[in-house]
Amino acid sequence: MIDGPYFVLTVLGVVGTGLVAGVFCGFSTFVMKGLAALPPAQGVAAMQAINVAAVTPAFMVVFVGSAVLCAVLAVVTFVLWPDEGTVELLLGSALYLFGSFGVTVAANVPRNEALAKLKAGTPEATAYWSAYVGEWTTWNHVRTIASAAAAVSYLLAIT
């Protein structure tokens, strides 16, 4: 069984990736549906405000900190190559680093940046909003599943 500091890192991995999964799940299950139900000008303005508010130290510590933690767990696992939990630890790290953090950087952030350049209520913003909601939410589902699966994988590594 994993023990000592390695155990603590893995538990922190479960907590961090699980917290991120919860945030993303909230967006996938009700936040984006609520925003999509608003008139486009209001939805655009609200999402623009959310995107600004999301970049807070509290969220970034959890989101980016979990990515750093996952990278550390992957490196430590490669170096120590424990008798138990190796596959689960490497899988959990890959799921979060590529499926959550990577998808955020490659899919969600570029859409957020494009939305930020638009003025709510303009024909351009209205036209972009419909596609944005669908595409952003699809990629958010991927992030949700990947983060939750990473948490489960880390949990399996310590059981």
GROMACS .gro file of C-alpha atoms in nm:
model
  159
    1MET     CA    1   0.000   0.000   0.000
    2ILE     CA    2   0.110   0.356  -0.067
    3ASP     CA    3   0.217   0.532   0.252
    4GLY     CA    4   0.396   0.833   0.393
    5PRO     CA    5   0.431   1.151   0.188
    6TYR     CA    6   0.332   0.960  -0.128
    7PHE     CA    7   0.000   0.872   0.035
    8VAL     CA    8  -0.057   1.236   0.133
    9LEU     CA    9   0.016   1.351  -0.224
   10THR     CA   10  -0.230   1.096  -0.359
   11VAL     CA   11  -0.503   1.199  -0.114
   12LEU     CA   12  -0.446   1.562  -0.214
   13GLY     CA   13  -0.477   1.445  -0.576
   14VAL     CA   14  -0.815   1.289  -0.497
   15VAL     CA   15  -0.934   1.607  -0.327
   16GLY     CA   16  -0.803   1.848  -0.591
   17THR     CA   17  -0.926   1.661  -0.896
   18GLY     CA   18  -1.257   1.592  -0.720
   19LEU     CA   19  -1.309   1.960  -0.640
   20VAL     CA   20  -1.238   2.057  -1.000
   21ALA     CA   21  -1.477   1.786  -1.121
   22GLY     CA   22  -1.746   1.936  -0.897
   23VAL     CA   23  -1.699   2.286  -1.036
   24PHE     CA   24  -1.709   2.159  -1.394
   25CYS     CA   25  -2.010   1.938  -1.317
   26GLY     CA   26  -2.202   2.240  -1.191
   27PHE     CA   27  -2.136   2.419  -1.517
   28SER     CA   28  -2.235   2.118  -1.726
   29THR     CA   29  -2.553   2.038  -1.536
   30PHE     CA   30  -2.708   2.378  -1.464
   31VAL     CA   31  -2.496   2.691  -1.511
   32MET     CA   32  -2.466   2.668  -1.889
   33LYS     CA   33  -2.830   2.561  -1.922
   34GLY     CA   34  -2.933   2.867  -1.722
   35LEU     CA   35  -2.714   3.099  -1.928
   36ALA     CA   36  -2.842   2.947  -2.254
   37ALA     CA   37  -3.200   3.017  -2.142
   38LEU     CA   38  -3.128   3.390  -2.117
   39PRO     CA   39  -3.155   3.626  -2.411
   40PRO     CA   40  -2.818   3.612  -2.593
   41ALA     CA   41  -2.706   3.959  -2.481
   42GLN     CA   42  -2.762   3.866  -2.117
   43GLY     CA   43  -2.604   3.522  -2.156
   44VAL     CA   44  -2.295   3.668  -2.320
   45ALA     CA   45  -2.260   3.937  -2.053
   46ALA     CA   46  -2.307   3.687  -1.771
   47MET     CA   47  -2.054   3.440  -1.914
   48GLN     CA   48  -1.804   3.719  -1.971
   49ALA     CA   49  -1.842   3.818  -1.604
   50ILE     CA   50  -1.807   3.455  -1.493
   51ASN     CA   51  -1.490   3.412  -1.699
   52VAL     CA   52  -1.336   3.717  -1.532
   53ALA     CA   53  -1.447   3.608  -1.185
   54ALA     CA   54  -1.318   3.252  -1.234
   55VAL     CA   55  -0.956   3.362  -1.248
   56THR     CA   56  -0.929   3.404  -0.872
   57PRO     CA   57  -0.648   3.278  -0.650
   58ALA     CA   58  -0.881   3.030  -0.479
   59PHE     CA   59  -0.990   2.858  -0.799
   60MET     CA   60  -0.649   2.881  -0.966
   61VAL     CA   61  -0.479   2.721  -0.665
   62VAL     CA   62  -0.715   2.426  -0.691
   63PHE     CA   63  -0.715   2.402  -1.073
   64VAL     CA   64  -0.347   2.471  -1.149
   65GLY     CA   65  -0.231   2.326  -0.817
   66SER     CA   66  -0.402   1.999  -0.907
   67ALA     CA   67  -0.222   1.997  -1.242
   68VAL     CA   68   0.113   2.048  -1.068
   69LEU     CA   69   0.025   1.779  -0.815
   70CYS     CA   70  -0.073   1.537  -1.092
   71ALA     CA   71   0.257   1.602  -1.270
   72VAL     CA   72   0.448   1.544  -0.945
   73LEU     CA   73   0.256   1.221  -0.883
   74ALA     CA   74   0.336   1.100  -1.234
   75VAL     CA   75   0.707   1.175  -1.197
   76VAL     CA   76   0.728   1.020  -0.851
   77THR     CA   77   0.542   0.713  -0.977
   78PHE     CA   78   0.786   0.673  -1.266
   79VAL     CA   79   1.082   0.709  -1.029
   80LEU     CA   80   0.953   0.485  -0.747
   81TRP     CA   81   0.746   0.247  -0.961
   82PRO     CA   82   0.550   0.115  -0.661
   83ASP     CA   83   0.434  -0.246  -0.643
   84GLU     CA   84   0.073  -0.136  -0.615
   85GLY     CA   85  -0.123   0.150  -0.767
   86THR     CA   86   0.117   0.237  -1.049
   87VAL     CA   87  -0.139   0.206  -1.328
   88GLU     CA   88  -0.403   0.396  -1.130
   89LEU     CA   89  -0.162   0.678  -1.041
   90LEU     CA   90  -0.037   0.721  -1.396
   91LEU     CA   91  -0.389   0.698  -1.537
   92GLY     CA   92  -0.520   0.955  -1.287
   93SER     CA   93  -0.239   1.193  -1.376
   94ALA     CA   94  -0.293   1.153  -1.750
   95LEU     CA   95  -0.669   1.197  -1.720
   96TYR     CA   96  -0.637   1.524  -1.534
   97LEU     CA   97  -0.338   1.666  -1.719
   98PHE     CA   98  -0.473   1.593  -2.067
   99GLY     CA   99  -0.849   1.556  -2.019
  100SER     CA  100  -0.902   1.844  -1.780
  101PHE     CA  101  -0.611   2.087  -1.785
  102GLY     CA  102  -0.519   2.022  -2.149
  103VAL     CA  103  -0.878   2.049  -2.272
  104THR     CA  104  -0.917   2.374  -2.079
  105VAL     CA  105  -0.613   2.525  -2.247
  106ALA     CA  106  -0.691   2.389  -2.596
  107ALA     CA  107  -1.071   2.416  -2.612
  108ASN     CA  108  -1.240   2.620  -2.339
  109VAL     CA  109  -0.997   2.910  -2.293
  110PRO     CA  110  -0.980   2.996  -2.666
  111ARG     CA  111  -1.360   3.009  -2.676
  112ASN     CA  112  -1.362   3.228  -2.365
  113GLU     CA  113  -1.106   3.462  -2.521
  114ALA     CA  114  -1.312   3.490  -2.840
  115LEU     CA  115  -1.624   3.565  -2.634
  116ALA     CA  116  -1.437   3.829  -2.431
  117LYS     CA  117  -1.360   4.024  -2.749
  118LEU     CA  118  -1.729   4.062  -2.833
  119LYS     CA  119  -1.964   4.327  -2.705
  120ALA     CA  120  -2.280   4.178  -2.556
  121GLY     CA  121  -2.587   4.268  -2.758
  122THR     CA  122  -2.411   4.303  -3.093
  123PRO     CA  123  -2.511   4.083  -3.386
  124GLU     CA  124  -2.165   3.923  -3.377
  125ALA     CA  125  -2.200   3.828  -3.010
  126THR     CA  126  -2.550   3.695  -3.066
  127ALA     CA  127  -2.434   3.484  -3.361
  128TYR     CA  128  -2.134   3.347  -3.167
  129TRP     CA  129  -2.329   3.276  -2.848
  130SER     CA  130  -2.528   2.981  -2.981
  131ALA     CA  131  -2.219   2.799  -3.109
  132TYR     CA  132  -2.021   2.897  -2.800
  133VAL     CA  133  -2.271   2.746  -2.556
  134GLY     CA  134  -2.285   2.414  -2.740
  135GLU     CA  135  -1.912   2.377  -2.806
  136TRP     CA  136  -1.798   2.507  -2.467
  137THR     CA  137  -2.040   2.279  -2.284
  138THR     CA  138  -1.936   1.973  -2.486
  139TRP     CA  139  -1.573   2.030  -2.396
  140ASN     CA  140  -1.674   2.100  -2.037
  141HIS     CA  141  -1.839   1.756  -2.023
  142VAL     CA  142  -1.502   1.609  -2.123
  143ARG     CA  143  -1.328   1.806  -1.847
  144THR     CA  144  -1.588   1.696  -1.592
  145ILE     CA  145  -1.556   1.328  -1.676
  146ALA     CA  146  -1.176   1.340  -1.694
  147SER     CA  147  -1.145   1.517  -1.357
  148ALA     CA  148  -1.388   1.281  -1.186
  149ALA     CA  149  -1.218   0.977  -1.340
  150ALA     CA  150  -0.880   1.108  -1.221
  151ALA     CA  151  -1.014   1.137  -0.867
  152VAL     CA  152  -1.153   0.782  -0.881
  153SER     CA  153  -0.827   0.651  -1.026
  154TYR     CA  154  -0.624   0.811  -0.748
  155LEU     CA  155  -0.869   0.676  -0.492
  156LEU     CA  156  -0.828   0.326  -0.633
  157ALA     CA  157  -0.450   0.364  -0.605
  158ILE     CA  158  -0.470   0.409  -0.229
  159THR     CA  159  -0.727   0.139  -0.156
   0.00000   0.00000   0.00000
